[in-house]
PDB file of C-alpha atoms and ligand atoms in Angstrom:
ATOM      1  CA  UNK Y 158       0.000   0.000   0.000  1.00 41.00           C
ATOM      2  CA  UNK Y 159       1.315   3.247  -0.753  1.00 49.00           C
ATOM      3  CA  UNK Y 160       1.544   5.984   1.827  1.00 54.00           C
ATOM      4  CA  UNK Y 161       1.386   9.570   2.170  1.00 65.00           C
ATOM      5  CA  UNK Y 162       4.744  10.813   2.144  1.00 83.00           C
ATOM      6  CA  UNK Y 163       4.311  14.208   0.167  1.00 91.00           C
ATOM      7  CA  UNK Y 164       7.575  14.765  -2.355  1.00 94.00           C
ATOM      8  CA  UNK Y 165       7.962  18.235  -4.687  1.00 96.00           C
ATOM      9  CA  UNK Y 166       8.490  17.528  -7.795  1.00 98.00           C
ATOM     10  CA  UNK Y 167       8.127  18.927 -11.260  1.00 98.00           C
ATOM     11  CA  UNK Y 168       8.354  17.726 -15.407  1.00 98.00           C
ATOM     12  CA  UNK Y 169      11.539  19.498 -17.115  1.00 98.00           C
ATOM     13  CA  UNK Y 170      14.032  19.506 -19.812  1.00 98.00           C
ATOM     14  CA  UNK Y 171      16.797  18.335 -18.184  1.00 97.00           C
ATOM     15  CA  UNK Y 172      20.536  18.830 -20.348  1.00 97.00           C
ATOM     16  CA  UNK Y 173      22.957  16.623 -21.699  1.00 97.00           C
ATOM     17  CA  UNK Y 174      26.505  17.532 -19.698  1.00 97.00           C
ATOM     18  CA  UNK Y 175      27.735  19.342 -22.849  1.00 98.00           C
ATOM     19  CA  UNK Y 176      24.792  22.147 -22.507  1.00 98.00           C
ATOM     20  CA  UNK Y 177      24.709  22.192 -18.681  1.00 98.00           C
ATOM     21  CA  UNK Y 178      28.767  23.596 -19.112  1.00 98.00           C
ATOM     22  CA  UNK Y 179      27.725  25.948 -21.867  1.00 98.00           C
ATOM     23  CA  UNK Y 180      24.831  27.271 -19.346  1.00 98.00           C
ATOM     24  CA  UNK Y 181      27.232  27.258 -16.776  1.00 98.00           C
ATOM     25  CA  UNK Y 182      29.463  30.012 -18.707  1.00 98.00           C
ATOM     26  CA  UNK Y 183      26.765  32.000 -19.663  1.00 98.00           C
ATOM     27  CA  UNK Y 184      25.801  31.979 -15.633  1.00 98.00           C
ATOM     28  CA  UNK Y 185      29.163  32.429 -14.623  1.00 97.00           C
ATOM     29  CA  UNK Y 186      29.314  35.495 -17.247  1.00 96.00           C
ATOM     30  CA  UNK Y 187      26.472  37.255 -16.312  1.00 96.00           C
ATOM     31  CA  UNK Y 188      27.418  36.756 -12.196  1.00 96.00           C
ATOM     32  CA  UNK Y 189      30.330  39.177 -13.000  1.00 94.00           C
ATOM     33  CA  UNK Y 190      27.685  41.869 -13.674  1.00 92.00           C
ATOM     34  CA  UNK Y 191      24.830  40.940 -11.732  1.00 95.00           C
ATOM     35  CA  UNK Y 192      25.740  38.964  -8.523  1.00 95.00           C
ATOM     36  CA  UNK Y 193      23.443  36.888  -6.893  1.00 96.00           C
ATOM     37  CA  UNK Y 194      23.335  33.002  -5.740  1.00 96.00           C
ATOM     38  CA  UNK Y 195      24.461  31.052  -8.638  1.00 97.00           C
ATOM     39  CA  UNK Y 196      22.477  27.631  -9.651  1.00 97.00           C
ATOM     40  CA  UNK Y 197      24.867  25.113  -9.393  1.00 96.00           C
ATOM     41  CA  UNK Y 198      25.677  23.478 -12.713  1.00 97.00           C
ATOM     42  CA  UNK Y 199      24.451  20.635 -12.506  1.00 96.00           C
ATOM     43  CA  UNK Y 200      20.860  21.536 -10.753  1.00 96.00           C
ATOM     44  CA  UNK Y 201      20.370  23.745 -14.441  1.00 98.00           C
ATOM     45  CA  UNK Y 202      16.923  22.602 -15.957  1.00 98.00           C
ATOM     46  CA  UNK Y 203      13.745  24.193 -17.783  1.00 98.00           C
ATOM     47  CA  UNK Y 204      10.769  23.204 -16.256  1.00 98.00           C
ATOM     48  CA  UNK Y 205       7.647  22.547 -18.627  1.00 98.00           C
ATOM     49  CA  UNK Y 206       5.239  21.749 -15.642  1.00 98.00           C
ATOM     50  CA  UNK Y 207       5.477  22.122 -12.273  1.00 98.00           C
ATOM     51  CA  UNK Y 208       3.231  19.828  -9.405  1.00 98.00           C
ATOM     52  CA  UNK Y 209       4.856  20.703  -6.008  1.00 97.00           C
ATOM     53  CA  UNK Y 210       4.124  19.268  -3.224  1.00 96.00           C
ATOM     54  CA  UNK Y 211       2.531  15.949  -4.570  1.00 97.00           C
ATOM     55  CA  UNK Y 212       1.345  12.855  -2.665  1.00 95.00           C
ATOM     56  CA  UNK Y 213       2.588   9.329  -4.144  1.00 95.00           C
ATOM     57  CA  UNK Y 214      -0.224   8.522  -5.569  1.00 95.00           C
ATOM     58  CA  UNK Y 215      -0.172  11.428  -8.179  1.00 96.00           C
ATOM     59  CA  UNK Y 216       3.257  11.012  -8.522  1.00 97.00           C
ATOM     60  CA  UNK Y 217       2.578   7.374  -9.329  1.00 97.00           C
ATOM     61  CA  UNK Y 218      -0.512   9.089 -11.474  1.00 97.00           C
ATOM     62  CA  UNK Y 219       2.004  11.368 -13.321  1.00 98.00           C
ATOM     63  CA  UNK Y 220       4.564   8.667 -14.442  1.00 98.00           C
ATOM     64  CA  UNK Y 221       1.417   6.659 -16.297  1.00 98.00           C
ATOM     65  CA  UNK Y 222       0.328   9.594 -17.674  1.00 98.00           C
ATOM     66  CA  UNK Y 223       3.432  10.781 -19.368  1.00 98.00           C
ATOM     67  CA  UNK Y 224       3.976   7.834 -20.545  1.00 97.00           C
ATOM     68  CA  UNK Y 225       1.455   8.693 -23.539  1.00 96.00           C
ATOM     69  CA  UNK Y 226       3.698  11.584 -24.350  1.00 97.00           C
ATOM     70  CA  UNK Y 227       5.731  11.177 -27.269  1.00 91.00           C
ATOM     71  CA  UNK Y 228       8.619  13.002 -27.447  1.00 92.00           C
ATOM     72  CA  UNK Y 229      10.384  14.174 -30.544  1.00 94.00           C
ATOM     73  CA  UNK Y 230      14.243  15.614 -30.584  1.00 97.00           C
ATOM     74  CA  UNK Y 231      14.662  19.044 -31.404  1.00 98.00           C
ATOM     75  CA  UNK Y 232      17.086  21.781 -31.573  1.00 98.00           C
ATOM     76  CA  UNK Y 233      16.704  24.850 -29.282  1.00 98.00           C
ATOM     77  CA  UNK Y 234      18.740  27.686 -29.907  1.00 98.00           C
ATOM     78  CA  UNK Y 235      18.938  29.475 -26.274  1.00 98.00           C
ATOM     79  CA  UNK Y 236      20.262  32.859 -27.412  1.00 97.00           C
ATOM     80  CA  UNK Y 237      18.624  35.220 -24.805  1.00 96.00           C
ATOM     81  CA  UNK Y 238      20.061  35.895 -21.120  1.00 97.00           C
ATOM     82  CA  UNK Y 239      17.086  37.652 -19.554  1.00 96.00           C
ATOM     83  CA  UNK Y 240      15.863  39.222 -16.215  1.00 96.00           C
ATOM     84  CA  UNK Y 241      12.904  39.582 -13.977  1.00 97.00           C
ATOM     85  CA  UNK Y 242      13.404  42.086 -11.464  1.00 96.00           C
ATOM     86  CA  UNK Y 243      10.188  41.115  -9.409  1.00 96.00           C
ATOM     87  CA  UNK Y 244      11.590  37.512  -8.772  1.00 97.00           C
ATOM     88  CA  UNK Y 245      15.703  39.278  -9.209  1.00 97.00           C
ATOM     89  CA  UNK Y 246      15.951  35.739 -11.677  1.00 97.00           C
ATOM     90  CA  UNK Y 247      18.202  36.555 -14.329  1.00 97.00           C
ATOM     91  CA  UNK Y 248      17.846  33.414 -16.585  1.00 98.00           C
ATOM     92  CA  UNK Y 249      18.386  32.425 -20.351  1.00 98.00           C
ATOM     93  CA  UNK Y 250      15.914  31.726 -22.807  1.00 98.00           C
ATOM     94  CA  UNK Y 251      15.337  31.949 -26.884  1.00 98.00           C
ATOM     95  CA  UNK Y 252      14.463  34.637 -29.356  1.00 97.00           C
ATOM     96  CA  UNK Y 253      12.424  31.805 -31.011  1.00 97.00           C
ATOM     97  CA  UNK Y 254      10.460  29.216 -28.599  1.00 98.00           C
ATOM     98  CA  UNK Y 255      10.546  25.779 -30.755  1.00 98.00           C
ATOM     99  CA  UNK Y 256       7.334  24.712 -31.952  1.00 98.00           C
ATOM    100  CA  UNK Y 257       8.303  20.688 -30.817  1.00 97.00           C
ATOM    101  CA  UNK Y 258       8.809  22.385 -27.528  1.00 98.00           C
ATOM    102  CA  UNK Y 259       5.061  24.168 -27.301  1.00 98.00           C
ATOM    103  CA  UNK Y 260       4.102  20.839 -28.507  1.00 97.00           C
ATOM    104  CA  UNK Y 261       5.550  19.308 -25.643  1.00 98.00           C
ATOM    105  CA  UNK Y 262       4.658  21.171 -22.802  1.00 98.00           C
ATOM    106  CA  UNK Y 263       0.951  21.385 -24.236  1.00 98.00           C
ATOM    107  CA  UNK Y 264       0.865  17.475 -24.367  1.00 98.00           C
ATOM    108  CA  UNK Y 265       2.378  16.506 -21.008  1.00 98.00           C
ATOM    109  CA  UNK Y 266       0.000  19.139 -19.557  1.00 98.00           C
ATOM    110  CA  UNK Y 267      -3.185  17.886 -21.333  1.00 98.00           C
ATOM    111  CA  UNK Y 268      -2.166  14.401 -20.411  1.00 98.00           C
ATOM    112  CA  UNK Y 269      -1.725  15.370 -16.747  1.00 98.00           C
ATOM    113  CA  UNK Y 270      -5.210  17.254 -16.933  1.00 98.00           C
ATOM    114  CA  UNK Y 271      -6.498  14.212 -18.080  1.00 97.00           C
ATOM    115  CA  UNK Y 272      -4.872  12.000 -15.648  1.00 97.00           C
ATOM    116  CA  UNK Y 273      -6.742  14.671 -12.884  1.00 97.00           C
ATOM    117  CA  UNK Y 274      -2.739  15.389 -11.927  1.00 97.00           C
ATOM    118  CA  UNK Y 275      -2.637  19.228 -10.506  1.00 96.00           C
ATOM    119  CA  UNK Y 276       0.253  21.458 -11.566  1.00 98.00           C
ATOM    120  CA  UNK Y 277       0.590  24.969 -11.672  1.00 97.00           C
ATOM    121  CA  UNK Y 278      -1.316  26.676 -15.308  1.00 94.00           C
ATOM    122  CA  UNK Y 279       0.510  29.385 -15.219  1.00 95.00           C
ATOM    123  CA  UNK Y 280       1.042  29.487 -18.894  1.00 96.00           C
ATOM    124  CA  UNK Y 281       4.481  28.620 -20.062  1.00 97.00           C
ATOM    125  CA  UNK Y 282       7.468  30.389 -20.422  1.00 97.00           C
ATOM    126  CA  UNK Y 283      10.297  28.451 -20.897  1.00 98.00           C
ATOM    127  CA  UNK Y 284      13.427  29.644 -19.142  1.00 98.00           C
ATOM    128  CA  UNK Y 285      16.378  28.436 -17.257  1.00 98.00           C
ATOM    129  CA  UNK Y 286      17.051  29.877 -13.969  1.00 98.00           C
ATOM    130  CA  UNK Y 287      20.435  30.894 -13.951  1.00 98.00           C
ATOM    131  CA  UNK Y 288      21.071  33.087 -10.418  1.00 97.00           C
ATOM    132  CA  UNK Y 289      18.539  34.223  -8.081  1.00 97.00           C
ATOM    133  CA  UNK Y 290      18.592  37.237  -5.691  1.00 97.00           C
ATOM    134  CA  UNK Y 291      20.586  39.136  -8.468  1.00 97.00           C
ATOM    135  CA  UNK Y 292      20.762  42.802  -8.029  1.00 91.00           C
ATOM    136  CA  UNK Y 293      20.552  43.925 -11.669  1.00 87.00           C
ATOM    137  CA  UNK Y 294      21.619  43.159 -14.712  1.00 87.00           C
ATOM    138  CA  UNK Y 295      23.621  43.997 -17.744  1.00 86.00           C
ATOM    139  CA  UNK Y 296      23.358  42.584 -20.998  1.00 83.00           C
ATOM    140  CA  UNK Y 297      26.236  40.129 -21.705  1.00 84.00           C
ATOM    141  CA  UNK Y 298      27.530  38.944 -25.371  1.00 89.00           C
ATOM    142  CA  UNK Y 299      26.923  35.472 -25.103  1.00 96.00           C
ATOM    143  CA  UNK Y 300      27.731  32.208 -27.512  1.00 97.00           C
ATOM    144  CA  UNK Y 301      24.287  31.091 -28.446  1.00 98.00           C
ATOM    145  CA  UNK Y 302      24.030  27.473 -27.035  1.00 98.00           C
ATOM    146  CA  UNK Y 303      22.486  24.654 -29.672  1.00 98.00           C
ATOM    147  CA  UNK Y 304      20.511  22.299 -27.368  1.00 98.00           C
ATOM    148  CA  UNK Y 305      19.710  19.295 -29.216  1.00 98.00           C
ATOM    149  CA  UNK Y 306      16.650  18.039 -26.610  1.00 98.00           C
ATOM    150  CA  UNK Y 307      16.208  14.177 -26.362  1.00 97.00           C
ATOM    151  CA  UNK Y 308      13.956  13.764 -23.503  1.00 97.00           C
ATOM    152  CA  UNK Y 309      11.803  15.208 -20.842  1.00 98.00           C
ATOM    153  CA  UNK Y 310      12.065  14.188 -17.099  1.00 98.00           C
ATOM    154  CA  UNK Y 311       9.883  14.454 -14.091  1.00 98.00           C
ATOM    155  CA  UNK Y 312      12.053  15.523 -11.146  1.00 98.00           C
ATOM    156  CA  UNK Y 313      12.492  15.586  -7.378  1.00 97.00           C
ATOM    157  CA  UNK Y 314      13.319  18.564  -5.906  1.00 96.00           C
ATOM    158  CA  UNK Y 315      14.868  18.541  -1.973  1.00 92.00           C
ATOM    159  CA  UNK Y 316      16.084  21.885  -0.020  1.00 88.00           C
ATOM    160  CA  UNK Y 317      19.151  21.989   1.597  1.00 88.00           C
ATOM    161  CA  UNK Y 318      21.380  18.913  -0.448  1.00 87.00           C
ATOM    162  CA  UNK Y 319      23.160  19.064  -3.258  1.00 85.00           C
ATOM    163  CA  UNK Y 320      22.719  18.140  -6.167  1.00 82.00           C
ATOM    164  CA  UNK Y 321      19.225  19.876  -4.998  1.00 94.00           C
ATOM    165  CA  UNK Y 322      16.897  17.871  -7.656  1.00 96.00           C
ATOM    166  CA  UNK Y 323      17.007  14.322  -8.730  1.00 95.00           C
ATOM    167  CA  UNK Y 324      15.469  12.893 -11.987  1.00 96.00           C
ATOM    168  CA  UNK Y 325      13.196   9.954 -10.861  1.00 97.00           C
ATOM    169  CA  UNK Y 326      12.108   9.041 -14.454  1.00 97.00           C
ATOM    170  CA  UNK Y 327      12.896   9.954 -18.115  1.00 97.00           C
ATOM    171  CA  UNK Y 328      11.639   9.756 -21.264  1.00 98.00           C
ATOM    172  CA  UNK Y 329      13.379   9.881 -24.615  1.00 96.00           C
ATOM    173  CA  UNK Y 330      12.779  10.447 -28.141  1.00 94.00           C
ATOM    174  CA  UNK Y 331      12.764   7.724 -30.226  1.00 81.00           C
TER     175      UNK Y 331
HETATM  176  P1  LIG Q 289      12.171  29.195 -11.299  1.00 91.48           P
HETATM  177  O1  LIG Q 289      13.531  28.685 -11.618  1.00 91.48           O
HETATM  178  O2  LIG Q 289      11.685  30.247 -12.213  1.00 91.48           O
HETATM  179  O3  LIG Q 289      12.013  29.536  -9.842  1.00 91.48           O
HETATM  180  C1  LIG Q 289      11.987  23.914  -9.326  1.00 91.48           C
HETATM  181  O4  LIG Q 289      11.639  24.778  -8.301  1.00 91.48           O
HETATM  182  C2  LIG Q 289      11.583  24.470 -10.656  1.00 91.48           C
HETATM  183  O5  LIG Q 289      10.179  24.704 -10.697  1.00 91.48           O
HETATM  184  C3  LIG Q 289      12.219  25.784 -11.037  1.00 91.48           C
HETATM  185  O6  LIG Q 289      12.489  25.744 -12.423  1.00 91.48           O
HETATM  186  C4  LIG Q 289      11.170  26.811 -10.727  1.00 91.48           C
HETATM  187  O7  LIG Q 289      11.192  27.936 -11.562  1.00 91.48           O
HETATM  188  C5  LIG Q 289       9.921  26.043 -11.028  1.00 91.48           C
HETATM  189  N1  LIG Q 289       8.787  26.508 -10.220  1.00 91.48           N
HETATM  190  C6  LIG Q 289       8.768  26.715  -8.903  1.00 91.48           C
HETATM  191  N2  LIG Q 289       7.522  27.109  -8.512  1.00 91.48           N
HETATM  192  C7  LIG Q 289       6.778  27.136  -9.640  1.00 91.48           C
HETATM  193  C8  LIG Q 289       5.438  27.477  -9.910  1.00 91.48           C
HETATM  194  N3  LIG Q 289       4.589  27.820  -8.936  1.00 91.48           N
HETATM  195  N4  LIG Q 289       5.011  27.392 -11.178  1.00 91.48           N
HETATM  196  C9  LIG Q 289       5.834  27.035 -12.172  1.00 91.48           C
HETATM  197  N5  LIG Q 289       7.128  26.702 -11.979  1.00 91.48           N
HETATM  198  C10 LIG Q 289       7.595  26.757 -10.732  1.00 91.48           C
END
């Protein structure tokens, strides 16, 4: 029987070592001019849907349900380091949000809907959180980073370890 045990977790794009080093420099970069608490490289992800505090049995719910995602490998250009002063993220994203990756996020979130798994709507805009508590921010020439996505993960998240998230389960592109 399963019990109650409540875990966070959340669905992401998690990279491949090679893009995690290349987000790395872009956060180590933009730290020179912006300070803050820098994400550890390799805790970098994009999150596509995000449950929270979940009991088992959704998690359990969620894994089934994603499994009738199919996921397709696609290039993502990240070419845009970006800020949000109210949340003092500064975080990189794209000029040009893939359309496999809209695809993506809309499936896993209509399959979790369907599933009658809760996550947060707030509609999605991808980003990857780079440092937090940053006091400003400067614009940065940056090498765009060619992120060739194979998979999608759903993701445990713990406070005060490190690595801070672990991927329970993934799913690849054929
Ligand atoms: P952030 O980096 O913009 O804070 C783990 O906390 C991941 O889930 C992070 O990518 C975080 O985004 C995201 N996250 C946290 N709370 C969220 C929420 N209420 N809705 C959507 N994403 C959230």
């Amino acid at each position: 029987m399963q019990g109650d045990a409540r875990q966070r977790v959340f669905f992401a794009l998690w990279p491949d070592a090679s893009t995690r080093k290349q987000l790395a420099y872009w956060r180590d970069r933009l730290h020179r001019s912006s300070g803050g608490r820098k994400i550890p490289e390799e805790d970098l992800h994009l999150t596509l849907a995000f449950m929270g505090d979940s009991a088992e049995r959704d998690v359990a719910r969620a894994i089934v349900a994603a499994e009738e995602v199919t996921p397709r490998r696609f290039d993502f250009l990240i070419d845009v380091p970006a800020y949000w002063k109210h949340n003092r993220i500064v975080w990189a994203g794209t000029q040009a949000i893939p359309d496999a990756l809209s695809e993506l996020t809309a499936d896993l979130r209509r399959t979790l809907v369907r599933a009658g798994v809760r996550f947060d709507a707030k509609p999605f805009v991808p980003h990857i959180t780079l440092l937090r508590d940053a006091a400003d921010f400067h614009m940065a020439d940056l090498p765009p980073i060619d992120w060739c996505v194979e998979c999608f993960a759903l993701v445990h998240s713990q406070s005060g370890v490190r690595p801070r998230y672990r991927v329970l389960r993934k799913w690849a592109a054929n």
